[in-house]
Coordinates of C-alpha atoms and ligand atoms in Angstrom, one line a residue:
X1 CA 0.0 0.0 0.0
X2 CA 1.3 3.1 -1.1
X3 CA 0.9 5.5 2.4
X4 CA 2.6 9.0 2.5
X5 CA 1.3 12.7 4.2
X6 CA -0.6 13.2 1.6
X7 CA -2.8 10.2 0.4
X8 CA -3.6 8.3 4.3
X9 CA -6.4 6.5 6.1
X10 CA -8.1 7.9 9.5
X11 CA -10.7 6.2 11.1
X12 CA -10.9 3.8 7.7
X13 CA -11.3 6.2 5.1
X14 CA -8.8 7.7 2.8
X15 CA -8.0 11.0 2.8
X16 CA -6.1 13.7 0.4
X17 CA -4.2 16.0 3.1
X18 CA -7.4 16.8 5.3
X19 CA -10.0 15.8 2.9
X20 CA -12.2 12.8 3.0
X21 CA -11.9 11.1 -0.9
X22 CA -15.5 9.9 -0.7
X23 CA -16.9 13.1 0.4
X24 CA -14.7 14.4 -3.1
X25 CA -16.8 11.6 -5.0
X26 CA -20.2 12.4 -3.6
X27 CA -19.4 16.4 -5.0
X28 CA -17.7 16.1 -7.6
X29 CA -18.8 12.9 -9.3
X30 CA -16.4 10.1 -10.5
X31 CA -13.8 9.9 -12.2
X32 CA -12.2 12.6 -10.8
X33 CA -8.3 13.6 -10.2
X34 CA -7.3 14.4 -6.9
X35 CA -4.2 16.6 -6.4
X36 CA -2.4 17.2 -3.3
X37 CA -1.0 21.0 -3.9
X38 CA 1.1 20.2 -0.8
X39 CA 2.7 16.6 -2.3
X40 CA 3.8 19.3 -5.1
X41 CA 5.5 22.0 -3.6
X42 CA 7.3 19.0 -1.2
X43 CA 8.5 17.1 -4.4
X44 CA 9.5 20.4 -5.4
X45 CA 11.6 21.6 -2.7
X46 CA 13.1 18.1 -2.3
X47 CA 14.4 18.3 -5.8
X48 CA 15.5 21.7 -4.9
X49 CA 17.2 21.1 -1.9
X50 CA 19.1 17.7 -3.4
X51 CA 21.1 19.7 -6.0
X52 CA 21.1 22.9 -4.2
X53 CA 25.0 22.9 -4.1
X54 CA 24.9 22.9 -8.0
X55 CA 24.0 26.4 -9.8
X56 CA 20.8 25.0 -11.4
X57 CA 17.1 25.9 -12.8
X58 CA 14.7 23.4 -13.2
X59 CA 12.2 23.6 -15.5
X60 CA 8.7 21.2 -14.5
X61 CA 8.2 19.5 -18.0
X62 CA 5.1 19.9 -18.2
X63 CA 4.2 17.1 -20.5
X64 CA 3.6 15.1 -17.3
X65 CA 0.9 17.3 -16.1
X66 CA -0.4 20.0 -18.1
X67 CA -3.3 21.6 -15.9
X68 CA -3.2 25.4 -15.4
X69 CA -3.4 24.9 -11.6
X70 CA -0.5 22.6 -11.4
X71 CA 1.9 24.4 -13.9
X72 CA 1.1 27.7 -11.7
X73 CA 1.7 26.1 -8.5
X74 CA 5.4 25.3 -10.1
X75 CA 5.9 28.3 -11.4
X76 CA 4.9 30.2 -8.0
X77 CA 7.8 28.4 -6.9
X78 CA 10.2 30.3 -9.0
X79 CA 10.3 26.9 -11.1
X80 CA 10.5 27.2 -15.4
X81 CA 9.3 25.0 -17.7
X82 CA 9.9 22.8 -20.4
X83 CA 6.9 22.7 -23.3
X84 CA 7.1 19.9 -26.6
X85 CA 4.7 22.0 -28.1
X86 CA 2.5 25.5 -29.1
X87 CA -0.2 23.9 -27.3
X88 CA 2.1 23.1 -23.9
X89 CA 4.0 26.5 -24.3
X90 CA 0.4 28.2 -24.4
X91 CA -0.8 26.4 -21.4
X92 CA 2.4 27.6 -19.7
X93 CA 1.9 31.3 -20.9
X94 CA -1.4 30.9 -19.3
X95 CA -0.6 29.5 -15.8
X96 CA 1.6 32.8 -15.7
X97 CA 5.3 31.5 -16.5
X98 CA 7.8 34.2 -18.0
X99 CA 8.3 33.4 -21.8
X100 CA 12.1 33.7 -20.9
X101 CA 11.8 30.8 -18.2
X102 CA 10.3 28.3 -20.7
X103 CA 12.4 25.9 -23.0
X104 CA 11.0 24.8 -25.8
X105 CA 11.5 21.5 -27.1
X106 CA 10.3 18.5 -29.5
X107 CA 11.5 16.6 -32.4
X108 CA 9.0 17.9 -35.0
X109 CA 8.3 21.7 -33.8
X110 CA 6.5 23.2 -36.7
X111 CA 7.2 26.4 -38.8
X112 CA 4.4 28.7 -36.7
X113 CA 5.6 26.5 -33.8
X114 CA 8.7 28.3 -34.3
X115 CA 7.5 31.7 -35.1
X116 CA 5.1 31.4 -31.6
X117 CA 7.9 30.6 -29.5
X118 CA 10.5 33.0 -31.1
X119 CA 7.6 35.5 -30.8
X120 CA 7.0 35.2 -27.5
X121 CA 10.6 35.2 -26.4
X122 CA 11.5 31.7 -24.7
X123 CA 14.4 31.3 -23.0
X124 CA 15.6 28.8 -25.7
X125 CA 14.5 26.5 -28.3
X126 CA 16.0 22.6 -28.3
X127 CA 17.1 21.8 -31.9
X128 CA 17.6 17.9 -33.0
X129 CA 18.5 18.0 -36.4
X130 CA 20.4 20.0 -38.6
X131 CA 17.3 20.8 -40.7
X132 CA 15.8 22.3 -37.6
X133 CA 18.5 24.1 -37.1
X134 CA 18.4 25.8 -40.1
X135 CA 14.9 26.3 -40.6
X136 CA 14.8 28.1 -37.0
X137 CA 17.9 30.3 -38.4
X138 CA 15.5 31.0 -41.4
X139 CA 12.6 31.9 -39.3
X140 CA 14.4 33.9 -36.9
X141 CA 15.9 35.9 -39.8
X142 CA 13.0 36.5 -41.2
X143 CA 11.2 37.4 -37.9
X144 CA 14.4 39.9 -38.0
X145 CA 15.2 38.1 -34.4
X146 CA 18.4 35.7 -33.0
X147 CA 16.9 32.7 -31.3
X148 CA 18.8 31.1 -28.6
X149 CA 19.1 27.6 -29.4
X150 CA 20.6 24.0 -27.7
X151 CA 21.4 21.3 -29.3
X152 CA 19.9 18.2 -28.4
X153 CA 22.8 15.5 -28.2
X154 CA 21.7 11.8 -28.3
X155 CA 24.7 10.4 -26.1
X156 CA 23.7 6.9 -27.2
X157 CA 23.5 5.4 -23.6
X158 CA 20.7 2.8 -23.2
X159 CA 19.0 3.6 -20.2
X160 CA 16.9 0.2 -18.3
X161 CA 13.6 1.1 -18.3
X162 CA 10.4 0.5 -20.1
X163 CA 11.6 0.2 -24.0
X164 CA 8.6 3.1 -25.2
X165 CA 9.9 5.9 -22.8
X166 CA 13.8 5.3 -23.4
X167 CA 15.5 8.4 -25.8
X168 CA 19.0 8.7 -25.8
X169 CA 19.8 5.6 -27.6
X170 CA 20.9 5.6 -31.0
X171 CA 18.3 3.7 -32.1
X172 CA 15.7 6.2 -31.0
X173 CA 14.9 9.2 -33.1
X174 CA 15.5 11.3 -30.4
X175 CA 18.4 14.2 -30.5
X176 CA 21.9 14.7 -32.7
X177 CA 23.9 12.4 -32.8
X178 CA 27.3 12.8 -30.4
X179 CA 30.0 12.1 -33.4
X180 CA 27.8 14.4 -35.6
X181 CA 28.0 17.5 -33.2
X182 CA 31.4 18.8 -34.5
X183 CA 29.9 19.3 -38.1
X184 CA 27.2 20.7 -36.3
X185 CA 28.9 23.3 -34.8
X186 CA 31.0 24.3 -37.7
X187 CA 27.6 24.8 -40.0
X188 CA 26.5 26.6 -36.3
X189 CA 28.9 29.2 -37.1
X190 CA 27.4 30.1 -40.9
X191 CA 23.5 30.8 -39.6
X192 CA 23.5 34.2 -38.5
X193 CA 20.3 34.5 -36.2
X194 CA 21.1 31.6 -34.1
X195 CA 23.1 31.9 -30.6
X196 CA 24.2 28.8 -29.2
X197 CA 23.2 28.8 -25.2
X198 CA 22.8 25.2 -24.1
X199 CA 24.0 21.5 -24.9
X200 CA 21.0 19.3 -23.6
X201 CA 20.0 15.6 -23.5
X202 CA 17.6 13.3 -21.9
X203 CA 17.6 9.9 -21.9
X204 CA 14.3 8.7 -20.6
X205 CA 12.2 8.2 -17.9
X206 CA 11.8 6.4 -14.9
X207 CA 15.5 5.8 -14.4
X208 CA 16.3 3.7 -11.7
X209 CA 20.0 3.8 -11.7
X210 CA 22.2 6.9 -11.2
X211 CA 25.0 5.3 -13.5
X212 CA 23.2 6.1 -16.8
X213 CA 22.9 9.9 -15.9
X214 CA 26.8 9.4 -15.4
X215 CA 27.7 7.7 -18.5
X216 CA 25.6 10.6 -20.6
X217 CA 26.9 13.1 -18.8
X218 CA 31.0 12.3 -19.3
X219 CA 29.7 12.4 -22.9
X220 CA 28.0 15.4 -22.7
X221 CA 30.7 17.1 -20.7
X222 CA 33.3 15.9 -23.8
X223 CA 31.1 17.8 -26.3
X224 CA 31.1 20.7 -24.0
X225 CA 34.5 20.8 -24.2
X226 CA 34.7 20.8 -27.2
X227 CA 32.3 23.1 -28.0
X228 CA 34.6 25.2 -26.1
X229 CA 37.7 25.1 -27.9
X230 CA 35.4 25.5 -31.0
X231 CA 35.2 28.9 -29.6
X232 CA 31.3 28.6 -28.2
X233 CA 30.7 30.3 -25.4
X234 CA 27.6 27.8 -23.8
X235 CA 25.6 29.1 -20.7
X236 CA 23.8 26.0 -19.8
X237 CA 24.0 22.0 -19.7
X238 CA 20.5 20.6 -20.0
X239 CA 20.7 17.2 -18.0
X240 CA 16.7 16.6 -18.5
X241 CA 14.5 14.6 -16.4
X242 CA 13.6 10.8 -16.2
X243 CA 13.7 10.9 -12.3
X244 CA 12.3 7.7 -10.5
X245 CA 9.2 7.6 -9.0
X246 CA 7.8 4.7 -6.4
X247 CA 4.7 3.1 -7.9
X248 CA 4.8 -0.2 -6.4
X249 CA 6.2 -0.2 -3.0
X250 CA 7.7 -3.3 -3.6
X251 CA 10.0 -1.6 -6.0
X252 CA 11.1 1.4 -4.4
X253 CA 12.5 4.4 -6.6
X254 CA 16.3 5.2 -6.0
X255 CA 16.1 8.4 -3.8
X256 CA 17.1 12.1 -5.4
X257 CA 20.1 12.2 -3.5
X258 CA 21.5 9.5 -5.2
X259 CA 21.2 11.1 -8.8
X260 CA 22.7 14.2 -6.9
X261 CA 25.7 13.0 -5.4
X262 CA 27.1 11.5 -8.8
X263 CA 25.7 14.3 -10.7
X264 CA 26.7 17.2 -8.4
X265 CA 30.7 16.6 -8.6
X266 CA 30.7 15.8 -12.2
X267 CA 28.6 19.1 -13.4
X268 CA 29.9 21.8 -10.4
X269 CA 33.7 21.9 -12.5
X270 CA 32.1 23.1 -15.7
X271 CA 31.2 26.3 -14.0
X272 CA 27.7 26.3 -15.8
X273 CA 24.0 26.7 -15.3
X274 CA 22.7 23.5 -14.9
X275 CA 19.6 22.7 -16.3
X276 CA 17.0 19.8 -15.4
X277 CA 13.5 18.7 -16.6
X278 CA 11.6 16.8 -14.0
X279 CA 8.4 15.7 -15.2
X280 CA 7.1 12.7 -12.8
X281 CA 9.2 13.3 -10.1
X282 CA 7.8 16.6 -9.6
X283 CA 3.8 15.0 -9.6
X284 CA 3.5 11.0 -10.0
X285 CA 2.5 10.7 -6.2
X286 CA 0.5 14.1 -6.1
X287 CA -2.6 12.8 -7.6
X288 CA -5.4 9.9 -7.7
X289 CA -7.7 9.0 -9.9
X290 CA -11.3 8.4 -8.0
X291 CA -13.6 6.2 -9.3
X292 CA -16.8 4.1 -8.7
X293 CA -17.4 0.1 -8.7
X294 CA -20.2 -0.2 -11.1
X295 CA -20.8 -3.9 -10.6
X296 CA -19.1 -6.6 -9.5
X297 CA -18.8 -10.1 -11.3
X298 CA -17.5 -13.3 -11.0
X299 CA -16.7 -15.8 -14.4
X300 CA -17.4 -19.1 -14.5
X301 CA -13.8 -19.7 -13.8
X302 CA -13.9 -18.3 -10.4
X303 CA -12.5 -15.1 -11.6
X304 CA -13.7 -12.1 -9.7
X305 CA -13.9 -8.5 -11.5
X306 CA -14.6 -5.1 -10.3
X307 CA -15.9 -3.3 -12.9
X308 CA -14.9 0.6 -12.3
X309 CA -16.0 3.9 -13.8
X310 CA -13.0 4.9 -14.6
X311 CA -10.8 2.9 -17.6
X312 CA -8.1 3.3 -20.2
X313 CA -9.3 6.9 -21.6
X314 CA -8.1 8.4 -17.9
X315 CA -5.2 6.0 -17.2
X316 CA -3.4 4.4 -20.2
X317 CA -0.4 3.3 -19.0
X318 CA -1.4 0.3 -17.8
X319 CA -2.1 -0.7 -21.3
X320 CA 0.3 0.7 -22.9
X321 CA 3.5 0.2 -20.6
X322 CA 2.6 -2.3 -18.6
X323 CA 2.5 -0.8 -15.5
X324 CA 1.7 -0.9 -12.0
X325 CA -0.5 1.6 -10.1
X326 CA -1.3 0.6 -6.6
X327 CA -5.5 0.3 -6.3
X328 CA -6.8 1.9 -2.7
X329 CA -10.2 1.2 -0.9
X330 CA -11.5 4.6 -0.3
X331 CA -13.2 2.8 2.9
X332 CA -11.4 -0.1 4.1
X333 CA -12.9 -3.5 5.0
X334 CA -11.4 -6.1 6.8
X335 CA -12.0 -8.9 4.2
X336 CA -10.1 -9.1 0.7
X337 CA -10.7 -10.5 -2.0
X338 CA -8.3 -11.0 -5.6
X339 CA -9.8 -9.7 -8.3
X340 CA -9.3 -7.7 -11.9
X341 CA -9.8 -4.0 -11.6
X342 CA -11.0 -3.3 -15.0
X343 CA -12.4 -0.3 -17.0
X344 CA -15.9 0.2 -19.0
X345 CA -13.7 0.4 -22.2
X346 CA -14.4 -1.8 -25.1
X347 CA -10.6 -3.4 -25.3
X348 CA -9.1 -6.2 -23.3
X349 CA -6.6 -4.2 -22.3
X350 CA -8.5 -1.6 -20.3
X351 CA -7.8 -2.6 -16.8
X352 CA -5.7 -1.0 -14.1
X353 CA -4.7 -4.3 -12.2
X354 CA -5.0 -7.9 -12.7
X355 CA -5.0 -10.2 -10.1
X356 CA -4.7 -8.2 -7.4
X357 CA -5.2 -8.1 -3.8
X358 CA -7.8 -5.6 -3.0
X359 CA -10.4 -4.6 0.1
X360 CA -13.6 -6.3 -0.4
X361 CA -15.1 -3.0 -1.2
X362 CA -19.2 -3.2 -2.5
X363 CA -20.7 -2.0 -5.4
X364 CA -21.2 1.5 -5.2
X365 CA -18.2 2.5 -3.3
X366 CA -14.5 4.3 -4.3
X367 CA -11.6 2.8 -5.1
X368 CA -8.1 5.1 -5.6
X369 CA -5.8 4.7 -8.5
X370 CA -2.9 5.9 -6.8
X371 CA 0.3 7.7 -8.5
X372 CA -1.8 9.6 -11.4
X373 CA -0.4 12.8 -11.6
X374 CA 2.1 11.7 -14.2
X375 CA 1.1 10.9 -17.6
X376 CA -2.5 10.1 -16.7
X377 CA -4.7 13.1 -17.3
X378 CA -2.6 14.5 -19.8
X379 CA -2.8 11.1 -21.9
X380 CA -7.0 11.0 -21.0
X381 CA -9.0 10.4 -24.9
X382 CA -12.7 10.4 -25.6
X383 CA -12.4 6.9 -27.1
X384 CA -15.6 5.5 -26.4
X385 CA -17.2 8.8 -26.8
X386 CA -15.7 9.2 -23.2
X387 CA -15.6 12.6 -21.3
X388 CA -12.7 13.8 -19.6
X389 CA -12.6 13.6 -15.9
X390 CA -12.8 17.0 -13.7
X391 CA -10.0 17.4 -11.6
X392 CA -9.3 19.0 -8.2
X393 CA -6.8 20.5 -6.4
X394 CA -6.8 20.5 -2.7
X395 CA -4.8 22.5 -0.4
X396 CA -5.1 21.1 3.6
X397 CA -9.0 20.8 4.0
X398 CA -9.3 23.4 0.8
X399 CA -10.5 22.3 -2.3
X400 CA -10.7 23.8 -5.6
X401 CA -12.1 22.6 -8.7
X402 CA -9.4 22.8 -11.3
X403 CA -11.0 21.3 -14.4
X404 CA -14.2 20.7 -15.1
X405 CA -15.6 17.7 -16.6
X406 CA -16.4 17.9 -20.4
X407 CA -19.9 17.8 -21.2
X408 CA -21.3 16.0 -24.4
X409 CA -21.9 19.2 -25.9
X410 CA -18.1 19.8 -26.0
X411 CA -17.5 16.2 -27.3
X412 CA -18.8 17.6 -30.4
X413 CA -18.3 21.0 -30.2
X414 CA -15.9 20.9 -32.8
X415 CA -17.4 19.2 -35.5
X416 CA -19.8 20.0 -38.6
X417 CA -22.8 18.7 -40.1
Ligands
LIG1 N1 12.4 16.3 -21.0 C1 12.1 15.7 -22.2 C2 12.8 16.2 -23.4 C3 11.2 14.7 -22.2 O1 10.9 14.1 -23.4 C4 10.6 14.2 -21.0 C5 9.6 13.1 -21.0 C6 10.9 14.9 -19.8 C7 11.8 15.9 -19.8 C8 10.3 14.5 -18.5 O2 10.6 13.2 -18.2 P1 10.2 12.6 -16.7 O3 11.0 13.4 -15.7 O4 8.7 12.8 -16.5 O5 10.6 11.2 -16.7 N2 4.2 8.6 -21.0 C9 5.3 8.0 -20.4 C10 6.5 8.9 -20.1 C11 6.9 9.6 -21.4 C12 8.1 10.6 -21.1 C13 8.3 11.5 -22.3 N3 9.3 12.5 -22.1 C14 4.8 7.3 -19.1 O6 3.6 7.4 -18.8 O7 5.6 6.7 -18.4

């Protein structure tokens, strides 16, 4: 059972900070997000405080959690952020982040993509091929603008985690290659509107071990030095995110500290700005998704399922990575049963645990998805004609509604007849 300050039984019932989750339910309706502003701004401050002896600014990627609310609280903070987008550098713009504290990155950004960011003055754009690179010089030339860029090194270092969310191996299409960068820079030298700022990379997410930060970052450090004798004059290393998080307590994630204390000593020498990306350190554990047991059933087989409100269009990564999100009573019982916590989706592969251990909760009552603040809401569809959750935010025993849920109306809203 995943227990912390935030997400905790009294007297039986689970709680977000000082809120009952079932009293949540009964006013907001199910599904619904649950965010603990407080589990935020103490992920953030622990990230804070583990490389606080490096020069640093870390920039919430906001990919992992997108919603106004949550970008703000960041922000608030005095964090930046990193956008793969227009859409996710307008969201930011909205929550109130300085254009000149946003990084803008992505593989395929998009002529007005370009324009919007150069435009709005970001702090720098992430470039991954030499194409891009010269079609940013082009636009920034013609914008009558120089854009600060980095380059995006892919240090070829095959990081152990799931095989869809690892990026700096050379098999991925992620970043420029290492042993192409010193043609890079030369042709660097010919575009006139670009300044070089930054050398970045990330190598994935939900890192476990330390060492894979430390093989990219010798090579990244080599390029910097080169970069150097090449006469560039770089302000920043861009180390990016992948941060471990603890979703099955069986399988605890490698503390901060440990990322820090390899990290710290190799980075502090180059006498640089040191940039980092957390995504799902920052709000993995912040959040819940809420949501109702429709009916139970049991299969001829003996197999017993809970069938939930909630499925694959709020939480895909079961399906698609496999993985493991503990599943909460929201009002304990002392009898369990095993079951299959599955979704109302048409696919076999809308489920959210298999086999598992659960409370012998009824029909009619809450269960918790626990560790969706990562990559849950943001990855939410209307397959199914499905309408995305409303999500809250709550503060001690303060709640705010920080999304509401789409109606049918807007399911359609967009479309002609
Ligand atoms: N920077 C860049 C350039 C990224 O591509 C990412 C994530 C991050 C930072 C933040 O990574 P984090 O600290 O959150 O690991 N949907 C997948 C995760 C995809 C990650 C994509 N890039 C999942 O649910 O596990």
């Amino acid at each position: 059972m995943l227990d912390s300050n935030y997400f905790h039984y009294t007297d039986k019932r689970l709680n977000c900070e000082e809120v009952r989750l079932e009293e949540l339910g009964r006013t907001f309706g199910t599904p619904l997000y649950v965010t603990s502003a407080k589990s935020l701004v103490e992920s953030y401050k622990a990230f804070e405080q583990a490389f606080e002896a490096l020069p640093h600014f870390t920039c919430y990627s906001v990919k992992a959690n997108y919603n106004l609310t949550v970008i703000r609280t960041f922000a608030e903070l005095g964090c930046g952020c990193d956008v793969n987008s227009g859409g996710e550098l307008y969201r930011a713009l909205q929550a109130g982040v300085a254009p000149d504290k946003i990084i803008f990155a992505g593989v395929g950004k998009k002529y007005e993509e370009i324009a919007y960011s150069l435009e709005c003055g970001v702090l720098m754009l992430k470039a991954e091929s030499l194409s891009e690179l010269q079609a940013i010089d082009q636009i920034a030339g013609e914008m009558g603008k120089i854009a600060s860029v980095a380059l995006r090194i892919n240090p070829n270092v095959t990081a152990e985690t799931h095989p869809y969310i690892t990026t700096g191996d050379s098999k991925e299409k992620f970043g420029i290659d290492e042993a192409e960068l010193p043609e890079v820079l030369a042709l660097l030298r010919q575009l006139p509107n670009l300044r070089l700022v930054a050398l970045d990379m990330h190598i994935g997410s939900q890192i476990f071990d330390p060492e894979y930060y430390v093989a990219a970052t010798v090579k990244l450090l080599a390029l910097y030095n080169l970069s150097k004798t090449m006469g560039f004059a770089i302000e920043f290393l861009d180390i990016g995110g992948g941060f471990p998080v603890t979703y099955d307590p069986c399988k605890p994630a490698t503390p901060i500290e440990r990322f820090a204390e390899k990290l710290i000593p190799m980075l502090l020498p180059a006498g640089v700005t040191v940039i980092f990306e957390p995504g799902r350190y920052l709000v993995a554990n912040g959040s819940v998704l809420l949501t109702k047991i429709l009916y139970k059933k049991r299969n001829h087989a003996g197999k017993e399922f809970f069938v939930v409100d909630a499925g694959m269009t709020e939480l895909i990564r079961p399906a698609l990575y496999q993985s493991h999100h503990e599943v909460q009573a929201v009002t304990r019982h002392d009898e369990t049963v095993v079951a299959d916590i599955v979704g109302p989706i048409c696919e076999s592969s809308d489920f959210f645990a298999r086999h598992r251990k659960i409370d012998a909760a009824e029909e009619g009552e809450l269960l918790a998805v626990m560790s969706c603040g990562a990559y849950a809401a943001v990855m939410s569809s209307n397959y199914n004609g499905r309408l995305r959750p409303a999500e809250v935010m709550v503060n001690g025993s303060d709640v705010k509604l920080v999304r509401k849920r789409e109606t049918l109306e807007q399911l359609i809203q967009s479309e002609l007849l």
